[in-house]
XYZ file of C-alpha atoms in Angstrom:
474
model
C -43.913 34.978 -60.944
C -42.190 36.218 -57.804
C -38.427 35.972 -57.783
C -36.879 34.677 -54.553
C -33.575 36.356 -53.666
C -31.757 33.443 -52.018
C -28.663 35.415 -50.902
C -30.919 37.808 -49.032
C -32.823 34.891 -47.534
C -29.575 33.296 -46.362
C -28.530 36.558 -44.712
C -31.921 36.811 -43.033
C -31.595 33.281 -41.657
C -28.222 33.915 -40.000
C -29.743 35.623 -36.920
C -32.080 32.651 -36.548
C -29.102 30.330 -36.530
C -27.133 32.452 -34.083
C -30.105 32.834 -31.777
C -30.605 29.079 -31.561
C -30.700 27.527 -28.125
C -28.086 25.095 -26.832
C -29.628 21.910 -25.540
C -28.546 20.129 -22.396
C -27.324 21.382 -19.012
C -24.436 23.807 -18.723
C -21.422 22.370 -16.930
C -21.157 22.867 -13.175
C -18.344 21.348 -11.116
C -19.674 18.830 -8.580
C -19.221 19.704 -4.938
C -16.376 17.829 -3.274
C -15.762 18.262 0.445
C -12.036 18.565 1.158
C -10.342 18.371 4.577
C -8.702 21.468 5.953
C -5.256 19.858 6.133
C -3.380 16.786 5.028
C -2.937 13.898 7.407
C 0.601 13.864 8.874
C 1.001 17.566 8.088
C 3.206 19.056 10.803
C 3.237 22.788 10.089
C 0.006 24.827 9.795
C -1.489 25.269 6.337
C 0.386 27.860 4.275
C -0.228 29.235 0.796
C 3.351 28.388 -0.211
C 3.918 24.893 -1.531
C 6.741 22.699 -2.742
C 4.696 22.338 -5.939
C 5.217 26.043 -6.735
C 8.926 25.439 -7.307
C 10.478 24.264 -10.553
C 11.958 20.779 -10.580
C 15.543 22.028 -10.927
C 15.115 24.052 -7.727
C 13.987 20.963 -5.838
C 16.581 18.598 -7.356
C 19.743 20.693 -7.468
C 22.210 17.946 -8.439
C 23.626 19.084 -11.848
C 23.948 15.507 -13.122
C 20.317 14.788 -12.187
C 19.161 18.022 -13.794
C 20.911 17.091 -17.024
C 19.374 13.607 -16.952
C 15.863 15.010 -16.391
C 16.329 17.463 -19.264
C 17.342 14.639 -21.584
C 14.321 12.617 -20.484
C 11.889 15.464 -21.125
C 13.382 16.033 -24.568
C 13.710 12.450 -25.786
C 11.197 10.238 -23.968
C 8.970 8.375 -26.411
C 5.926 8.253 -24.127
C 5.969 12.048 -24.114
C 6.184 12.062 -27.919
C 3.099 9.834 -28.024
C 1.250 12.282 -25.761
C 2.207 15.205 -28.000
C 0.927 13.343 -31.058
C -2.376 12.646 -29.299
C -2.729 16.329 -28.504
C -2.412 17.140 -32.188
C -5.032 14.498 -32.972
C -7.391 16.052 -30.420
C -6.709 19.529 -31.812
C -7.631 18.290 -35.287
C -10.844 16.793 -33.925
C -11.826 20.231 -32.602
C -11.456 21.560 -36.136
C -13.566 18.702 -37.485
C -16.346 19.419 -34.982
C -16.333 23.180 -35.631
C -16.410 22.695 -39.398
C -19.917 21.219 -39.245
C -21.284 24.630 -38.277
C -19.761 26.358 -41.297
C -20.925 26.321 -44.934
C -19.772 23.271 -46.832
C -18.927 24.188 -50.428
C -18.003 21.778 -53.184
C -17.510 21.793 -56.896
C -18.516 19.287 -59.562
C -17.298 19.531 -63.157
C -17.878 17.368 -66.191
C -17.098 17.161 -69.918
C -18.037 14.537 -72.456
C -19.676 13.605 -75.705
C -22.062 11.027 -77.070
C -23.644 9.747 -80.236
C -27.322 8.890 -80.107
C -30.010 7.581 -82.450
C -32.121 10.330 -83.960
C -35.292 9.108 -85.699
C -36.757 11.296 -88.478
C -39.827 10.834 -90.711
C -37.602 9.667 -93.558
C -34.939 7.611 -91.830
C -33.255 6.697 -88.603
C -29.963 8.496 -88.227
C -27.519 9.463 -85.525
C -26.549 12.730 -83.894
C -23.453 13.727 -81.968
C -23.478 15.912 -78.901
C -20.659 17.411 -76.785
C -21.200 19.021 -73.418
C -19.105 20.665 -70.713
C -20.196 22.185 -67.460
C -19.543 22.896 -63.828
C -21.637 23.189 -60.692
C -20.860 24.755 -57.305
C -22.790 23.219 -54.421
C -23.172 24.649 -50.913
C -24.865 23.394 -47.778
C -25.109 25.051 -44.382
C -26.673 23.473 -41.322
C -28.162 25.956 -38.885
C -27.111 24.888 -35.396
C -30.456 25.896 -33.913
C -30.405 23.271 -31.139
C -26.698 23.574 -30.327
C -25.719 20.088 -31.487
C -22.593 21.312 -33.239
C -21.757 23.685 -30.399
C -21.956 20.839 -27.877
C -19.874 18.536 -30.063
C -17.256 21.266 -30.410
C -17.311 21.801 -26.643
C -16.766 18.078 -26.102
C -13.897 17.986 -28.608
C -12.263 20.994 -26.988
C -12.547 19.398 -23.540
C -10.869 16.292 -24.934
C -8.062 18.491 -26.259
C -7.552 20.097 -22.855
C -7.655 16.655 -21.234
C -4.896 15.427 -23.560
C -2.807 18.466 -22.677
C -3.196 17.574 -19.002
C -2.182 14.007 -19.828
C 1.015 15.386 -21.343
C 1.718 17.534 -18.288
C 1.049 14.526 -16.092
C 3.548 12.515 -18.117
C 6.148 15.275 -17.779
C 5.680 15.331 -14.002
C 5.853 11.537 -13.887
C 9.044 11.564 -15.964
C 10.653 14.058 -13.604
C 9.715 11.993 -10.549
C 10.611 8.638 -12.132
C 13.980 9.940 -13.298
C 14.772 11.440 -9.893
C 13.679 8.281 -8.066
C 15.710 6.099 -10.430
C 18.756 8.333 -10.038
C 18.560 8.197 -6.230
C 18.193 4.424 -6.466
C 21.400 4.391 -8.510
C 23.195 6.454 -5.878
C 21.948 4.066 -3.215
C 23.373 1.095 -5.128
C 26.656 2.985 -5.510
C 26.752 3.529 -1.765
C 25.955 -0.143 -1.053
C 28.693 -1.157 -3.486
C 31.177 1.067 -1.669
C 30.114 -0.488 1.652
C 30.452 -3.984 0.186
C 33.908 -3.214 -1.197
C 34.926 -1.785 2.175
C 33.635 -4.887 3.915
C 35.505 -7.063 1.406
C 38.735 -5.274 2.261
C 38.074 -5.714 5.989
C 37.196 -9.412 5.629
C 40.282 -9.904 3.507
C 42.499 -8.447 6.256
C 40.682 -10.545 8.848
C 41.199 -13.643 6.748
C 44.908 -12.856 6.369
C 45.229 -12.261 10.120
C 43.530 -15.553 11.009
C 45.627 -17.371 8.426
C 48.856 -16.038 9.941
C 47.753 -16.988 13.443
C 46.784 -20.472 12.221
C 50.118 -20.962 10.438
C 51.909 -19.793 13.571
C 50.014 -22.368 15.591
C 48.271 -19.760 17.717
C 44.741 -20.561 16.547
C 42.688 -23.280 14.869
C 41.656 -23.461 11.225
C 38.006 -22.700 12.076
C 38.372 -18.881 12.181
C 40.256 -19.039 8.874
C 37.350 -20.783 7.160
C 34.785 -18.522 8.792
C 36.648 -15.451 7.570
C 36.956 -17.003 4.093
C 33.203 -17.632 3.998
C 32.503 -14.013 4.964
C 34.935 -12.819 2.288
C 33.282 -14.960 -0.399
C 29.818 -13.804 0.653
C 30.889 -10.203 0.233
C 32.330 -10.993 -3.199
C 28.981 -12.437 -4.261
C 27.227 -9.325 -2.929
C 29.541 -7.085 -4.944
C 28.794 -9.003 -8.145
C 25.059 -8.739 -7.510
C 25.277 -5.003 -6.837
C 27.193 -4.438 -10.073
C 24.434 -6.247 -11.936
C 21.761 -4.101 -10.278
C 23.712 -0.932 -11.079
C 23.944 -1.875 -14.762
C 20.223 -2.663 -14.882
C 19.355 0.630 -13.184
C 21.543 2.546 -15.628
C 19.851 0.760 -18.520
C 16.408 1.658 -17.174
C 17.352 5.332 -16.841
C 18.886 5.297 -20.326
C 15.668 4.020 -21.911
C 13.594 6.459 -19.839
C 15.720 9.252 -21.325
C 15.055 7.936 -24.820
C 18.492 6.407 -25.400
C 20.133 3.043 -25.693
C 21.651 1.473 -22.545
C 24.754 3.345 -21.412
C 26.539 4.518 -18.277
C 24.819 7.297 -16.309
C 26.751 10.302 -15.088
C 26.738 10.813 -11.323
C 26.860 14.082 -9.445
C 26.738 14.384 -5.687
C 26.929 11.079 -3.772
C 23.991 9.811 -1.768
C 25.239 11.144 1.553
C 25.742 14.665 0.093
C 22.253 15.059 -1.382
C 20.346 18.029 0.046
C 16.927 17.662 1.645
C 14.815 20.670 0.556
C 12.077 22.274 2.586
C 8.735 20.704 1.741
C 5.744 22.936 2.560
C 2.566 21.355 1.223
C 0.384 24.438 0.770
C -3.389 24.665 1.050
C -5.485 21.566 0.482
C -7.868 23.470 -1.781
C -5.010 24.225 -4.171
C -4.438 20.536 -4.846
C -7.412 20.470 -7.248
C -5.962 23.168 -9.477
C -2.360 21.919 -9.358
C -2.552 18.218 -10.133
C -2.773 17.423 -13.852
C -4.713 14.203 -13.287
C -7.427 16.094 -11.383
C -7.612 18.763 -14.076
C -7.829 16.043 -16.689
C -10.656 14.362 -14.770
C -12.552 17.650 -14.776
C -12.150 17.988 -18.539
C -13.606 14.497 -18.853
C -16.656 15.748 -16.928
C -16.957 18.765 -19.214
C -16.797 16.482 -22.240
C -19.409 14.129 -20.782
C -21.734 17.042 -20.012
C -21.405 18.426 -23.543
C -22.127 15.029 -25.043
C -25.427 14.927 -23.113
C -26.411 18.175 -24.803
C -25.473 16.804 -28.207
C -27.544 13.682 -27.545
C -30.576 15.821 -26.642
C -30.134 17.927 -29.792
C -30.266 14.767 -31.908
C -33.948 14.400 -30.969
C -34.730 17.603 -32.897
C -34.706 18.110 -36.667
C -31.708 19.486 -38.491
C -32.453 22.584 -40.533
C -30.141 23.910 -43.208
C -29.754 25.747 -46.467
C -28.608 24.019 -49.651
C -27.828 25.720 -52.973
C -26.169 24.993 -56.265
C -25.317 27.109 -59.279
C -23.600 26.172 -62.489
C -23.295 26.402 -66.220
C -23.566 23.845 -69.026
C -22.240 24.285 -72.543
C -23.705 22.088 -75.302
C -22.564 21.663 -78.891
C -24.457 19.295 -81.186
C -25.865 18.686 -84.615
C -29.058 20.239 -85.815
C -28.421 23.686 -84.447
C -28.316 22.637 -80.807
C -25.585 24.905 -79.563
C -25.190 27.301 -76.637
C -24.490 27.870 -72.964
C -27.130 27.465 -70.279
C -27.066 28.488 -66.612
C -28.758 26.668 -63.781
C -29.342 27.172 -60.073
C -31.247 25.658 -57.225
C -31.770 26.694 -53.611
C -33.882 25.557 -50.728
C -34.221 25.056 -47.024
C -34.145 21.481 -45.833
C -35.420 19.862 -42.679
C -34.618 16.335 -41.562
C -35.395 14.776 -38.242
C -36.122 11.465 -36.551
C -39.610 10.026 -36.333
C -38.924 6.513 -35.080
C -35.466 5.102 -34.333
C -36.310 1.998 -32.358
C -34.960 3.510 -29.135
C -31.508 4.283 -30.589
C -31.526 7.975 -29.657
C -32.890 7.232 -26.201
C -30.150 4.662 -25.641
C -27.477 7.127 -26.756
C -28.839 9.682 -24.302
C -28.835 7.127 -21.469
C -25.256 6.131 -22.338
C -24.118 9.770 -22.229
C -25.762 10.279 -18.830
C -24.060 7.151 -17.518
C -20.725 8.437 -18.819
C -21.323 11.668 -16.899
C -21.933 9.687 -13.707
C -18.758 7.715 -14.374
C -16.681 10.848 -14.944
C -17.979 12.433 -11.722
C -17.110 9.318 -9.722
C -13.679 9.200 -11.351
C -13.113 12.879 -10.542
C -13.913 12.343 -6.870
C -11.772 9.211 -6.740
C -8.848 11.059 -8.308
C -9.064 13.699 -5.578
C -9.109 11.014 -2.887
C -6.035 9.360 -4.420
C -4.266 12.731 -4.501
C -4.852 13.241 -0.779
C -3.747 9.676 -0.046
C -0.515 10.039 -2.019
C 0.246 13.344 -0.305
C -0.427 11.868 3.119
C 1.713 8.812 2.333
C 4.635 11.024 1.336
C 4.285 13.161 4.467
C 4.112 10.073 6.672
C 7.195 8.633 4.999
C 9.109 11.867 5.594
C 8.270 11.914 9.280
C 8.917 8.268 10.065
C 12.106 8.072 7.993
C 13.670 10.906 9.997
C 13.388 8.869 13.202
C 14.481 5.686 11.477
C 17.547 7.357 10.002
C 18.542 8.802 13.364
C 18.274 5.378 15.003
C 20.285 3.706 12.236
C 23.011 6.347 12.374
C 23.324 5.757 16.107
C 23.338 1.991 15.541
C 26.066 2.198 12.858
C 28.235 4.396 15.080
C 27.886 1.897 17.946
C 28.685 -1.035 15.655
C 31.814 0.661 14.298
C 32.978 1.105 17.843
C 32.094 -2.538 18.507
C 34.248 -3.728 15.590
C 37.208 -1.701 16.793
C 36.857 -3.020 20.340
C 36.458 -6.630 19.175
C 39.538 -6.375 16.975
C 41.581 -4.861 19.814
C 40.414 -7.529 22.260
C 41.173 -10.319 19.785
C 44.709 -9.060 19.142
C 45.233 -8.894 22.904
C 43.946 -12.436 23.301
C 40.942 -11.412 25.353
C 38.259 -12.286 22.758
C 37.564 -15.112 20.350
C 37.488 -14.893 16.560
C 33.706 -15.277 16.730
C 33.368 -11.918 18.461
C 35.322 -10.201 15.657
C 33.437 -11.891 12.829
C 30.075 -11.238 14.446
C 30.812 -7.525 14.948
C 31.899 -7.134 11.324
C 28.939 -9.062 9.965
C 26.517 -6.852 11.888
C 28.134 -3.545 10.876
C 28.017 -3.737 7.085
C 24.328 -4.724 6.724
C 23.433 -1.885 9.089
C 25.401 0.544 6.900
C 23.600 -0.766 3.819
C 20.236 -0.326 5.540
C 21.188 3.242 6.431
C 21.923 3.898 2.749
C 18.488 2.541 1.817
C 16.829 4.857 4.361
C 18.766 7.841 2.997
C 17.523 6.954 -0.473
C 13.967 6.508 0.814
C 14.051 10.013 2.300
C 15.002 11.480 -1.068
C 12.297 9.444 -2.800
C 9.763 10.720 -0.237
C 10.561 14.264 -1.387
C 10.113 13.149 -4.992
C 6.785 11.517 -4.142
C 5.548 14.608 -2.323
C 6.541 16.850 -5.227
C 4.602 14.613 -7.617
C 1.619 14.228 -5.272
C 1.274 18.001 -4.905
C 1.391 18.557 -8.683
C 4.902 19.978 -8.742
C 5.917 22.458 -11.416
C 2.318 23.396 -12.189
C 3.288 27.034 -12.784
C 5.811 26.168 -15.502
C 4.847 26.714 -19.115
C 5.730 24.150 -21.767
C 9.047 25.779 -22.704
C 10.197 26.076 -19.087
C 9.532 22.395 -18.399
C 12.312 21.388 -20.767
C 15.151 23.532 -19.493
C 16.668 24.211 -16.079
C 17.067 27.796 -14.950
C-alpha cells in the first residue's frame, strides 16, 4: 500500500493556490470630462489653492480656533464615524481570514456501561475514553473569490475613512459658519441697542417739546412706538443669540453654555481665496474620494460574484488520539488521522447566482453615476461660493455707502428739527431707515465670511493634513 505524505501534498498545492486567477474586471476609473476653470473664477487657474491651507490659517480668530478644536475633539458624529472605521477594519480581517488555514480543536472524555452478552450469561462492561482531535481546513482561492471580497472590504474601509475626513471638514465649516452667525447677531444687537438709545433720546425730546406746548402729542407717541419696537427686536436678538450658542455648544460635544468671542464681526479678516486647478478637485474632496472607493468596492464584488459560479477547492485534515480503558483487556491509546482534497460547486441554483451577479453589476452602474454626480455637485458648490464672493463685494460697497448717507441724513434731520425747519416725521423716518440698513450691512459682512467658509469646504480644504494635525492648530 502506498503511503500518501499529506504535508508534502499540501506544500505542493500552495503554488496552485497562489497561481489562481482573479475573476472579474480590474478596476479602472471612469472618464469624467472636467471644465478647464470654475464658473465665476476671476483669476487664471493656478496650482495654489485655498484648500492647501490648514483651517487655522484660514480662520485666524483665536476664539474660533479654540471652538473648532473642541468640536473636532468632542463631537459625537465624529466618534460614530471613528467607530464605523474600526468596524470596517475588522471586516477586512474577516474577509482575509477566509484565505488562511482554519484550525480547530475538539476534545472529549467520558465513560459508559454497556450490555455484554456471553455464551453463559448477559453481563455488563464499563468503558472509559479520552481523546482529542485537531482539525484543519484551507480553501484554495483559485478563482480569486476571497481576494475580491478582501478588496471590497478594504475599499469600504477607505470609504469610511473618507467619510470621517468629510465629517471633520463639515465640522470645521459648520462651526465657523455658526460662529460668524453669532458675531452677526452680536452686531445686530449692538445696532438695536444703539437705536434704542437714539429713540429714547428722541422720545424724551418730543416729550419735552409737547410738555412745553411747542408740539403735539403725535410725535411723542410715534417715538414711543419706535422705542418699543426696538425693545422687542432686542429681546428677539437675545433669544437668537442664546439659541445659536446652544447649537454651537452641542456641535462641540457639550451642554448649552455661553460661547467665547474673539474679534468682532467688523474686524474679521478676509483671506485670499485662490481656487487652484479644477483637476485637483477630484483628489482633494473627501466625498469624491469616497465615491471612488464605492466604485472600487462595487467592481470587486462583481469579481466575487463571478467566482461563485466556480467550485471551491480546499484541503481538509484531522489528526488526533484516543485513549480507551475498559474491562476484558481493552486498554490502550490509538492515533487517528484523515486528509483529503474537497471540491464543492453549484450545479443548479434556480438563478440565484445569476441574480447576484446582475445585482452587483447594477450596483457598479449606480456607483459610477453617483461618482459623476458628486463631481458635478462639487463644481456647483465651488461656483456658488465664488459667485457669492463676487456679488457680495458689490453689495457690501453699496450698503456701506447707503449707511453713510443715512447717518448724514439723521444728523441733518435732527438739526433741522431743532431749528424748526423740519417736522418730527422727517426725524423718525431718517432714524427708522438707518438702523435696518446697518443690520443688513452686518448680514452681508457675515455672508462674505460664510462664502469663504463655503469655498474652503467646496474645495476640500485641509486635504493635506494628517489625522493628528486636524485636531490641533499650529
